[in-house]
Coordinates of C-alpha atoms and ligand atoms in Angstrom, one line a residue:
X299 CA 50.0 80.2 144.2
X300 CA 51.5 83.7 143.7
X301 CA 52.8 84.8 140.4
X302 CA 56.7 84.8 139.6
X303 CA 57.9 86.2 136.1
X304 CA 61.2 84.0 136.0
X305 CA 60.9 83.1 132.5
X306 CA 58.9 84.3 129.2
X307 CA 57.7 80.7 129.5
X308 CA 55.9 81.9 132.5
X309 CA 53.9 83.5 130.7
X310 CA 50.1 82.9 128.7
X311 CA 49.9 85.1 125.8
X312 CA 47.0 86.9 127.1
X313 CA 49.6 87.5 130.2
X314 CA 52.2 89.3 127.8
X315 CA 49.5 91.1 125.9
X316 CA 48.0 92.4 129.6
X317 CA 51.8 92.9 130.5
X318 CA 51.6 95.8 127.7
X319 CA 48.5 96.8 127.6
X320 CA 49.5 97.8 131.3
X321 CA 52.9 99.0 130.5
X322 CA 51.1 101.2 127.9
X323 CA 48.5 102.7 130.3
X324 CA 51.0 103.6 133.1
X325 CA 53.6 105.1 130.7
X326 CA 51.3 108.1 131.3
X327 CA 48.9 107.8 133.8
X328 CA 51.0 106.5 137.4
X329 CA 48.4 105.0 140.0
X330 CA 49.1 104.0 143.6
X331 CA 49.1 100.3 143.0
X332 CA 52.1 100.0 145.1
X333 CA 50.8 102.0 148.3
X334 CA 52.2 100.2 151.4
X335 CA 54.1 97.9 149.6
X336 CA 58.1 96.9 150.5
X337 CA 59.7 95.7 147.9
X338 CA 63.2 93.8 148.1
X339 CA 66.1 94.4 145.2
X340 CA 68.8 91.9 145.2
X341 CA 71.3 92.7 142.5
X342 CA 74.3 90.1 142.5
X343 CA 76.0 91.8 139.3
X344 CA 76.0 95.6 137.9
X345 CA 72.7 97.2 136.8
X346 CA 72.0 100.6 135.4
X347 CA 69.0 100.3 133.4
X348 CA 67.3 97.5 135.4
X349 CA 67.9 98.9 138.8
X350 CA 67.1 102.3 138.1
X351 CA 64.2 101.3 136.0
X352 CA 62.5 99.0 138.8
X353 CA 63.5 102.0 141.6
X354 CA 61.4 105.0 139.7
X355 CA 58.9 102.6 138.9
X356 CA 58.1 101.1 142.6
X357 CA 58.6 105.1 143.2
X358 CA 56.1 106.3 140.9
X359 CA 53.8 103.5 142.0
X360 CA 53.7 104.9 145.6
X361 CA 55.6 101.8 147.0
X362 CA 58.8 101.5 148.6
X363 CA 62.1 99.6 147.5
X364 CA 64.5 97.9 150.0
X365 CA 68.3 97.6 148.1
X366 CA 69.3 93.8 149.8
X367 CA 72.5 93.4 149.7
X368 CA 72.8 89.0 150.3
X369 CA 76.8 89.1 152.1
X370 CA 75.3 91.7 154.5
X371 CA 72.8 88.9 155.5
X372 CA 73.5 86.4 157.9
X373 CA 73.2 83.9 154.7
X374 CA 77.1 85.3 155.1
X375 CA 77.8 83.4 158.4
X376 CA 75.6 80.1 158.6
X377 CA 72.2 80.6 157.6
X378 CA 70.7 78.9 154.5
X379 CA 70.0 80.4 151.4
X380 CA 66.6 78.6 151.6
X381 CA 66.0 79.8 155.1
X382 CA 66.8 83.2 154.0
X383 CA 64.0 83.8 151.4
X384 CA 61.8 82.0 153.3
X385 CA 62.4 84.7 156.0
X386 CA 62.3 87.6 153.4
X387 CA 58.7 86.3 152.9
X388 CA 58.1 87.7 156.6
X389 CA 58.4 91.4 155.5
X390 CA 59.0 91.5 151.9
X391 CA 56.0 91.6 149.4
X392 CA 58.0 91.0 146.0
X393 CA 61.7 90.5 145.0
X394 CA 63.6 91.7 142.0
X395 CA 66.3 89.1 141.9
X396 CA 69.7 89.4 139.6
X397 CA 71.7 86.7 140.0
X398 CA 74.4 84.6 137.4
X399 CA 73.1 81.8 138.4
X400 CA 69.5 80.6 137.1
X401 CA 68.9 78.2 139.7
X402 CA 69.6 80.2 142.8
X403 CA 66.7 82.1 141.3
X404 CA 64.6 79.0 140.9
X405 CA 65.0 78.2 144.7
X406 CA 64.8 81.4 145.8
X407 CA 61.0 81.4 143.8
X408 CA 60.5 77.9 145.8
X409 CA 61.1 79.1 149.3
X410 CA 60.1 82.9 149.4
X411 CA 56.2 82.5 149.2
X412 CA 55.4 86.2 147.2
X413 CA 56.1 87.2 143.8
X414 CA 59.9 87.1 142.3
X415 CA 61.1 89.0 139.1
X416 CA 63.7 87.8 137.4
X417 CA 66.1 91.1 136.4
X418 CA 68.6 88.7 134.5
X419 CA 69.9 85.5 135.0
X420 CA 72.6 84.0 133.0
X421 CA 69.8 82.3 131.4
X422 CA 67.5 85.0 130.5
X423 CA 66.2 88.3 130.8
X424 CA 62.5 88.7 130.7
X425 CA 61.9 92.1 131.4
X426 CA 64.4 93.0 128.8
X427 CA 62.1 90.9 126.0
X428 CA 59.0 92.7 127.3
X429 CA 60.4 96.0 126.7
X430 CA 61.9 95.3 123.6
X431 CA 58.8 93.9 122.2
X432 CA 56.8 96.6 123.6
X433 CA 59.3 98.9 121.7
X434 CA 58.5 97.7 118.9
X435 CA 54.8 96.9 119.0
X436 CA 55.2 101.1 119.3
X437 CA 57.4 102.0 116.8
X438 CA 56.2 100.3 113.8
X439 CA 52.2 100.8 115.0
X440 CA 51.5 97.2 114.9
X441 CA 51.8 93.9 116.8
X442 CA 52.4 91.1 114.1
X443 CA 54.1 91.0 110.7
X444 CA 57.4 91.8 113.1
X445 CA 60.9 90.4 111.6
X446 CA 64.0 90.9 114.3
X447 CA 67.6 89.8 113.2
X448 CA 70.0 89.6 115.7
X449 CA 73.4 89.6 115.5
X450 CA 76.2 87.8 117.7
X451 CA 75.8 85.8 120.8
X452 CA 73.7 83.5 122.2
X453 CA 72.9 84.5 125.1
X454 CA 70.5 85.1 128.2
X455 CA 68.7 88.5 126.6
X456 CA 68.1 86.1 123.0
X457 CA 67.2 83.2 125.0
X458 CA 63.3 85.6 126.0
X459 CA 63.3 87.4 123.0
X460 CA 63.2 83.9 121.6
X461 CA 60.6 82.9 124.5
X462 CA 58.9 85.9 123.7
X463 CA 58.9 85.3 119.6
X464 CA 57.0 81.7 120.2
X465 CA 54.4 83.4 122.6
X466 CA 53.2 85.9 120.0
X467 CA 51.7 85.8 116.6
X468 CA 54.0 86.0 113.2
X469 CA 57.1 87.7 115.8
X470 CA 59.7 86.0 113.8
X471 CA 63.6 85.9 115.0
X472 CA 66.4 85.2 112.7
X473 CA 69.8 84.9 114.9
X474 CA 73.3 85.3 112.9
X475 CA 75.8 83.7 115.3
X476 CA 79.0 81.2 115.4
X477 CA 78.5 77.6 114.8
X478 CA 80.1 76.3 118.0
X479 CA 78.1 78.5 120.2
X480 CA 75.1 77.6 118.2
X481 CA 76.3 73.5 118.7
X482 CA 77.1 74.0 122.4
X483 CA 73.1 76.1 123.2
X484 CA 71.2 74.4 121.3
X485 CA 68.8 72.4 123.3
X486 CA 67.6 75.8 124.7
X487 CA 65.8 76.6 121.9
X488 CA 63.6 73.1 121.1
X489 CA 60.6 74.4 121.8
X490 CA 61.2 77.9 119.5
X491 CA 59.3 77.7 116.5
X492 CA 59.7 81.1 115.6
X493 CA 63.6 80.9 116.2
X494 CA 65.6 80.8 113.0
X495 CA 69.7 80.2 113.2
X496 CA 72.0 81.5 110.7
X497 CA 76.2 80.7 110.4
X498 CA 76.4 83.4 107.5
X499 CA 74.7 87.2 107.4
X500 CA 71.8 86.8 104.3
X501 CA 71.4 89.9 102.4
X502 CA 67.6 89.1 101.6
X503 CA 66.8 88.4 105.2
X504 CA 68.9 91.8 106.1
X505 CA 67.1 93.7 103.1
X506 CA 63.5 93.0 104.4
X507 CA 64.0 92.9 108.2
X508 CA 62.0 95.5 110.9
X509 CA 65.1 95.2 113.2
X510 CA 69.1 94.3 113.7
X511 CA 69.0 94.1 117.6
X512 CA 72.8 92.7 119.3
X513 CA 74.4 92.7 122.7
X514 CA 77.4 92.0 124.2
X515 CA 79.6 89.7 122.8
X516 CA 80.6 88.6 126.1
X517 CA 78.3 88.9 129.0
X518 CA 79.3 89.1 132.5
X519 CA 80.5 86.1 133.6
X520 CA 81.1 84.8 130.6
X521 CA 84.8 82.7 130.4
X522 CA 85.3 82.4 127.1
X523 CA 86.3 85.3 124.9
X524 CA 84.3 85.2 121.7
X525 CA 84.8 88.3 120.1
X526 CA 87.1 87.0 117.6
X527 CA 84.6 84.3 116.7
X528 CA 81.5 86.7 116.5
X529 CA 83.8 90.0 114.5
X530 CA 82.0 88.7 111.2
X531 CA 78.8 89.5 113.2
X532 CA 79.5 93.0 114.3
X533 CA 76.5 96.0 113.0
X534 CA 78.2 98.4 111.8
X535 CA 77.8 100.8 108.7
X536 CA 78.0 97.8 105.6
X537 CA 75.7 95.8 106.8
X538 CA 73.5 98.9 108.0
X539 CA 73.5 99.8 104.3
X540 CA 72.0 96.8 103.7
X541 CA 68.6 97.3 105.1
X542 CA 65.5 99.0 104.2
X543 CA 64.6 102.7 105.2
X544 CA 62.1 101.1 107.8
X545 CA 64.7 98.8 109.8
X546 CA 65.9 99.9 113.4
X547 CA 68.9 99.0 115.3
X548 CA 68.2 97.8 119.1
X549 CA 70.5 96.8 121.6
X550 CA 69.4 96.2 125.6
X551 CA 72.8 98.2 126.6
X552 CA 75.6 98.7 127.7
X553 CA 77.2 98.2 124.2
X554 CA 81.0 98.0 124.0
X555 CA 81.5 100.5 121.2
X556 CA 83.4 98.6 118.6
X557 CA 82.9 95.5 119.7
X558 CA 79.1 94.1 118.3
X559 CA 78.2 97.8 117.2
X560 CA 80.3 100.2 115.9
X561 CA 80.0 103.9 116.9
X562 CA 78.5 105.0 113.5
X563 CA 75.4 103.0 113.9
X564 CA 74.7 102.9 117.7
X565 CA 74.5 107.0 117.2
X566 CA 72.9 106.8 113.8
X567 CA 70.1 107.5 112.7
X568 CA 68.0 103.6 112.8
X569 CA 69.1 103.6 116.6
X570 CA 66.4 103.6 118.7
X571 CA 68.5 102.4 121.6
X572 CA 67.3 105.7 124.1
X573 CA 63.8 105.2 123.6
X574 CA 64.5 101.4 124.4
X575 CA 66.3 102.6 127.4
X576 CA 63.6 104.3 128.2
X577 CA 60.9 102.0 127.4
X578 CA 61.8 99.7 130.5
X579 CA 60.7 102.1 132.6
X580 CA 56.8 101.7 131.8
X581 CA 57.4 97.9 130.8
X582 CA 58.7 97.3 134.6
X583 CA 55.4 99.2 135.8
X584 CA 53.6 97.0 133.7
X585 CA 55.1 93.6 135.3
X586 CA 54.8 95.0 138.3
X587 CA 51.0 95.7 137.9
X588 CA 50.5 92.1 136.5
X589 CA 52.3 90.5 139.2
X590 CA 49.0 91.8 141.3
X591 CA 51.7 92.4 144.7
Ligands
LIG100 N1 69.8 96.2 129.7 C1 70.0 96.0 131.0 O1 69.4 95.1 131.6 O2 70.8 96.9 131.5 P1 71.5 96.9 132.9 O3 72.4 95.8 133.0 O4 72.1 98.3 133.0 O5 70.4 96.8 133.9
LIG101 N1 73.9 89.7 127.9 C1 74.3 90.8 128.8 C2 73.1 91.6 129.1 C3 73.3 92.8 130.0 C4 72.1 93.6 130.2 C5 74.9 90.2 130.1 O1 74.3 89.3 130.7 O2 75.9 90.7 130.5

């Protein structure tokens, strides 16, 4: 069986830790791993980040990168969606899939018989959490004694970083969020130990925390509007104030300014939100190095 990275939950934790080490190793040294390699990117919604990310990296890897476009397919007049991937199998020797529906991506994984990436799903976002993780791992010099607060939603990029938090040693996630979208997600996050919920900000855990990561109040596709339920959740300079010399602000981007984050703090000085940016490119190198295509 090949290997998929769908979900964090995919994932041993000597996977993620080979995930970085790899990530690390390419960030300045690129190999040919790729050489002769076509690789498919399906992107159902908008990327910047993720798309560009995975395109210089499959570049830089000596590879090639096929943009698939699904309604161009004839998965537009009568053929299956099954049939389809299965077909893709015939020339393709990875996907990176984003799609806003989780289980397209799940059946896609079932019928196309190489590896698939998952670049964001309404469910999650996997290579986001790698990144982010590795962000951290190089900012503050160490991989445990990590404390991240987030801020806002509950949503596909906190549903891996929550993955991610349970995979690794003393990672630990406090999430500040409504208690109506905690009541209607809840049963996602069972199984995350490290996972902490919140329905008021607390000074102490803002005071001692490495991190205040947000996103969007309202990712695409989203129906309902929650920015009125989340406002008491948005970073901006008060409850910046309220942390410690050492604590960063993160956010996967694209922010809406004013929304979650204001202007002051997304171009202050805790923002680390470039060299986040940035970091995806070597985490995607990483996956795709794991994956083994
Ligand atoms: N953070 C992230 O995945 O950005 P894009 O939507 O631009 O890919
Ligand atoms: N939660 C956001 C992330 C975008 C990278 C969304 O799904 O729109």
């Amino acid at each position: 069986m090949c290997k998929n990275l769908i979900n964090i939950s995919d994932l041993t934790k000597e996977d993620f830790n080979q995930i970085i080490k790899f990530s690390k190793q390419l960030s300045s040294n690129n190999k040919p791993l790729l050489k002769g390699k076509n690789i498919g990117l399906i992107f159902e919604k908008n990327s910047t980040r993720t798309r560009l990310s995975f395109q210089v990296g499959i570049n830089d890897l000596g590879g090639n990168y096929i943009d698939i476009n699904l309604d161009a397919l004839n998965l537009k007049r009568f053929e299956s969606f099954e049939d389809t991937f299965e077909i893709m199998s015939c020339y393709l020797d990875a996907i990176i899939y984003r799609t806003e529906n989780h289980q397209k991506l799940l059946t896609a994984s079932k019928f196309f018989k190489k590896p698939i990436i998952n670049a964001l799903s309404d469910l999650s976002h996997p290579c986001q959490a790698i990144s982010d993780i590795y962000t951290l791992q190089e900012h503050f010099k160490r991989t445990k004694n990590i404390e991240i607060a987030w801020m806002g939603d509950i949503n596909n990029v906190l549903y891996s970083l929550s993955e991610t938090c349970s995979l690794l040693d003393n990672v630990n996630l406090h999430v500040f969020t409504n208690i109506d979208i905690y009541n209607q997600k809840k049963k996602l996050f069972k199984k995350a130990d490290k996972t902490h919920f919140h329905f008021k900000i607390n000074d102490d855990i803002l005071k001692r925390t490495d991190c205040i990561m947000t996103d969007v109040f309202n990712s695409m596709n989203d129906s309902e509007n929650k920015e009125n339920i989340l406002r008491d959740f948005q970073v901006n300079e008060d409850m910046i104030n309220k942390t410690s010399k050492k604590t960063v602000f993160m956010h996967c981007l694209p922010a809406k300014i004013g929304s979650e984050v204001t202007k002051e703090v997304i171009k202050g000085n805790k923002s680390i939100v470039i060299k986040q940016a940035k970091n995806r490119l070597h985490a995607q190198k990483g996956i795709l190095k794991w994956l083994d295509i």
